[in-house]
Amino acid sequence: MARMLAAKPYLQSACIRPDAQVDYDAYPYNIPAVKELGLLEFHADVTFLVGENGTGKSTLLEAIAVALDYSPQGGTRDFKVGGAESVSNLHENLRLARSFRKPRDGYFLRAESFFNVATFIDEIGDPTGYGATSLHGLSHGEVFMALLNNRFRGKGLYLLDEPEAALSPNRQLAALAAIHRLVEDKSQFIIATHSPILLSYPHAKIMLFDGTGLSEVAFEDTEHFAVTRDFLNHYPKRLEQLLTDAEND
Ligand SMILES: Nc1ncnc2c1ncn2[C@@H]1O[C@H](COP(=O)(O)OP(=O)(O)OP(=O)(O)O)[C@@H](O)[C@H]1O
Ligand SMILES: [Mg+2]
């Protein structure tokens, strides 16, 4: 029987163009995960980018977004906001492999500049389904949940940088359910996160960014899972150790 071509993942893989003239001693190519990117293959449903602060998750996600024609500040592809001065040129040297099927919807969310986008939407007005006439009447987390529940329409490719920044633990659980609903409706996500709650999503691939590059890791082998579980299970003892060590420093 002939194999059916799968529509997902819309974004199949990313690598540095083999003919790219880049300086591997300078930002962003000196970041181990960028230098050792190899062929990063995305999961059809969710790909998580995890790792310590400063390991290059946002740099890579932003480059993917810009290569896909999003504003580096985030938003939909129609929103062009200013302030792109700090964007690296990684997007120019990325080769992205895409499905024959284009996603029908998309969004690039970066928590750090989210309010720029919210302001922009407020200014131009958006009658088409954010679920609120003014996003500024809502809290950070409420705006994000409004996006997820009302604006993300499905059959989309969504790039999210630390979406949990806005969300209470309960809302992170609600976000997980919303992500699943969108995945079931033919959506693909690439999410940089530190949230052990989000990382537990089973239809996913977790890519760990560290000092040696990039590798795939299982949820229960992530530091996020191990450190959080250990701390919550033993927090009186762990706190005592931490605070005593701090006093002795
Ligand atoms: N414009 C820039 N010029 C030089 N170095 C930069 C620039 N932007 C970021 N960096 C450096 O690149 C590295 C990766 O940064 P990046 O923001 O991608 O990390 P991250 O993995 O997203 O971290 P976090 O978990 O804290 O969000 C950091 O060491 C950072 O200081
Ligand atoms: Mg980041």
PDB file of N, CA, C and O in Angstrom, residues 6-34:
ATOM      1  N   ALA A   6       2.071  12.756   4.963  1.00  0.00           N
ATOM      2  CA  ALA A   6       1.450  13.426   6.112  1.00  0.00           C
ATOM      3  C   ALA A   6       1.537  14.941   5.944  1.00  0.00           C
ATOM      4  O   ALA A   6       2.562  15.464   5.524  1.00  0.00           O
ATOM      5  N   ALA A   7       0.435  15.618   6.294  1.00  0.00           N
ATOM      6  CA  ALA A   7       0.421  17.087   6.210  1.00  0.00           C
ATOM      7  C   ALA A   7       1.256  17.691   7.337  1.00  0.00           C
ATOM      8  O   ALA A   7       1.887  18.718   7.175  1.00  0.00           O
ATOM      9  N   LYS A   8       1.217  17.047   8.501  1.00  0.00           N
ATOM     10  CA  LYS A   8       2.021  17.503   9.638  1.00  0.00           C
ATOM     11  C   LYS A   8       3.256  16.621   9.746  1.00  0.00           C
ATOM     12  O   LYS A   8       3.185  15.451   9.430  1.00  0.00           O
ATOM     13  N   PRO A   9       4.376  17.142  10.267  1.00  0.00           N
ATOM     14  CA  PRO A   9       4.562  18.522  10.732  1.00  0.00           C
ATOM     15  C   PRO A   9       4.653  19.529   9.577  1.00  0.00           C
ATOM     16  O   PRO A   9       5.258  19.227   8.557  1.00  0.00           O
ATOM     17  N   TYR A  10       4.030  20.698   9.781  1.00  0.00           N
ATOM     18  CA  TYR A  10       4.157  21.767   8.779  1.00  0.00           C
ATOM     19  C   TYR A  10       5.610  22.210   8.673  1.00  0.00           C
ATOM     20  O   TYR A  10       6.122  22.433   7.588  1.00  0.00           O
ATOM     21  N   LEU A  11       6.240  22.345   9.852  1.00  0.00           N
ATOM     22  CA  LEU A  11       7.671  22.634   9.866  1.00  0.00           C
ATOM     23  C   LEU A  11       8.371  21.334  10.235  1.00  0.00           C
ATOM     24  O   LEU A  11       8.208  20.817  11.342  1.00  0.00           O
ATOM     25  N   GLN A  12       9.109  20.781   9.270  1.00  0.00           N
ATOM     26  CA  GLN A  12       9.666  19.443   9.459  1.00  0.00           C
ATOM     27  C   GLN A  12      11.035  19.464  10.118  1.00  0.00           C
ATOM     28  O   GLN A  12      11.323  18.634  10.973  1.00  0.00           O
ATOM     29  N   SER A  13      11.891  20.379   9.687  1.00  0.00           N
ATOM     30  CA  SER A  13      13.245  20.392  10.242  1.00  0.00           C
ATOM     31  C   SER A  13      13.913  21.740  10.004  1.00  0.00           C
ATOM     32  O   SER A  13      13.444  22.549   9.196  1.00  0.00           O
ATOM     33  N   ALA A  14      14.989  21.929  10.757  1.00  0.00           N
ATOM     34  CA  ALA A  14      15.802  23.142  10.581  1.00  0.00           C
ATOM     35  C   ALA A  14      17.269  22.747  10.651  1.00  0.00           C
ATOM     36  O   ALA A  14      17.649  21.870  11.433  1.00  0.00           O
ATOM     37  N   CYS A  15      18.075  23.373   9.820  1.00  0.00           N
ATOM     38  CA  CYS A  15      19.528  23.206   9.901  1.00  0.00           C
ATOM     39  C   CYS A  15      20.186  24.484   9.396  1.00  0.00           C
ATOM     40  O   CYS A  15      19.521  25.333   8.802  1.00  0.00           O
ATOM     41  N   ILE A  16      21.487  24.614   9.677  1.00  0.00           N
ATOM     42  CA  ILE A  16      22.222  25.743   9.108  1.00  0.00           C
ATOM     43  C   ILE A  16      22.531  25.388   7.648  1.00  0.00           C
ATOM     44  O   ILE A  16      22.937  24.262   7.362  1.00  0.00           O
ATOM     45  N   ARG A  17      22.294  26.320   6.747  1.00  0.00           N
ATOM     46  CA  ARG A  17      22.602  26.053   5.336  1.00  0.00           C
ATOM     47  C   ARG A  17      24.050  25.599   5.196  1.00  0.00           C
ATOM     48  O   ARG A  17      24.946  26.245   5.737  1.00  0.00           O
ATOM     49  N   PRO A  18      24.274  24.492   4.481  1.00  0.00           N
ATOM     50  CA  PRO A  18      25.644  23.981   4.371  1.00  0.00           C
ATOM     51  C   PRO A  18      26.590  25.001   3.738  1.00  0.00           C
ATOM     52  O   PRO A  18      27.779  25.022   4.040  1.00  0.00           O
ATOM     53  N   ASP A  19      26.049  25.875   2.885  1.00  0.00           N
ATOM     54  CA  ASP A  19      26.921  26.846   2.209  1.00  0.00           C
ATOM     55  C   ASP A  19      27.001  28.178   2.956  1.00  0.00           C
ATOM     56  O   ASP A  19      27.561  29.145   2.453  1.00  0.00           O
ATOM     57  N   ALA A  20      26.420  28.225   4.180  1.00  0.00           N
ATOM     58  CA  ALA A  20      26.390  29.499   4.904  1.00  0.00           C
ATOM     59  C   ALA A  20      27.806  29.915   5.312  1.00  0.00           C
ATOM     60  O   ALA A  20      28.600  29.083   5.758  1.00  0.00           O
ATOM     61  N   GLN A  21      28.101  31.197   5.138  1.00  0.00           N
ATOM     62  CA  GLN A  21      29.397  31.745   5.563  1.00  0.00           C
ATOM     63  C   GLN A  21      29.184  32.356   6.944  1.00  0.00           C
ATOM     64  O   GLN A  21      28.735  33.496   7.045  1.00  0.00           O
ATOM     65  N   VAL A  22      29.436  31.578   7.975  1.00  0.00           N
ATOM     66  CA  VAL A  22      29.161  32.112   9.311  1.00  0.00           C
ATOM     67  C   VAL A  22      30.398  32.018  10.197  1.00  0.00           C
ATOM     68  O   VAL A  22      31.280  31.178   9.982  1.00  0.00           O
ATOM     69  N   ASP A  23      30.424  32.898  11.188  1.00  0.00           N
ATOM     70  CA  ASP A  23      31.538  32.942  12.125  1.00  0.00           C
ATOM     71  C   ASP A  23      31.136  32.186  13.392  1.00  0.00           C
ATOM     72  O   ASP A  23      30.352  32.695  14.197  1.00  0.00           O
ATOM     73  N   TYR A  24      31.660  30.994  13.534  1.00  0.00           N
ATOM     74  CA  TYR A  24      31.265  30.162  14.671  1.00  0.00           C
ATOM     75  C   TYR A  24      31.888  30.624  15.993  1.00  0.00           C
ATOM     76  O   TYR A  24      31.679  30.008  17.020  1.00  0.00           O
ATOM     77  N   ASP A  25      32.668  31.716  15.935  1.00  0.00           N
ATOM     78  CA  ASP A  25      33.213  32.274  17.183  1.00  0.00           C
ATOM     79  C   ASP A  25      32.404  33.468  17.675  1.00  0.00           C
ATOM     80  O   ASP A  25      32.729  34.052  18.705  1.00  0.00           O
ATOM     81  N   ALA A  26      31.373  33.845  16.924  1.00  0.00           N
ATOM     82  CA  ALA A  26      30.594  35.025  17.313  1.00  0.00           C
ATOM     83  C   ALA A  26      29.121  34.667  17.461  1.00  0.00           C
ATOM     84  O   ALA A  26      28.624  33.719  16.844  1.00  0.00           O
ATOM     85  N   TYR A  27      28.407  35.468  18.290  1.00  0.00           N
ATOM     86  CA  TYR A  27      26.970  35.290  18.468  1.00  0.00           C
ATOM     87  C   TYR A  27      26.278  35.425  17.123  1.00  0.00           C
ATOM     88  O   TYR A  27      26.646  36.302  16.344  1.00  0.00           O
ATOM     89  N   PRO A  28      25.301  34.628  16.805  1.00  0.00           N
ATOM     90  CA  PRO A  28      24.726  33.543  17.610  1.00  0.00           C
ATOM     91  C   PRO A  28      25.340  32.172  17.322  1.00  0.00           C
ATOM     92  O   PRO A  28      24.953  31.191  17.930  1.00  0.00           O
ATOM     93  N   TYR A  29      26.307  32.139  16.391  1.00  0.00           N
ATOM     94  CA  TYR A  29      26.805  30.817  15.951  1.00  0.00           C
ATOM     95  C   TYR A  29      27.736  30.168  16.977  1.00  0.00           C
ATOM     96  O   TYR A  29      28.047  28.987  16.881  1.00  0.00           O
ATOM     97  N   ASN A  30      28.183  30.983  17.961  1.00  0.00           N
ATOM     98  CA  ASN A  30      29.030  30.403  19.015  1.00  0.00           C
ATOM     99  C   ASN A  30      28.197  29.738  20.118  1.00  0.00           C
ATOM    100  O   ASN A  30      28.742  29.120  21.016  1.00  0.00           O
ATOM    101  N   ILE A  31      26.894  29.866  20.068  1.00  0.00           N
ATOM    102  CA  ILE A  31      26.040  29.156  21.037  1.00  0.00           C
ATOM    103  C   ILE A  31      26.097  27.662  20.689  1.00  0.00           C
ATOM    104  O   ILE A  31      25.838  27.298  19.529  1.00  0.00           O
ATOM    105  N   PRO A  32      26.464  26.788  21.646  1.00  0.00           N
ATOM    106  CA  PRO A  32      26.644  25.372  21.308  1.00  0.00           C
ATOM    107  C   PRO A  32      25.451  24.759  20.560  1.00  0.00           C
ATOM    108  O   PRO A  32      25.639  24.017  19.592  1.00  0.00           O
ATOM    109  N   ALA A  33      24.220  25.101  20.979  1.00  0.00           N
ATOM    110  CA  ALA A  33      23.055  24.491  20.327  1.00  0.00           C
ATOM    111  C   ALA A  33      22.910  24.964  18.876  1.00  0.00           C
ATOM    112  O   ALA A  33      22.335  24.243  18.054  1.00  0.00           O
ATOM    113  N   VAL A  34      23.419  26.143  18.573  1.00  0.00           N
ATOM    114  CA  VAL A  34      23.357  26.634  17.194  1.00  0.00           C
ATOM    115  C   VAL A  34      24.491  26.000  16.386  1.00  0.00           C
ATOM    116  O   VAL A  34      24.300  25.478  15.286  1.00  0.00           O
TER     117      VAL A  34
END
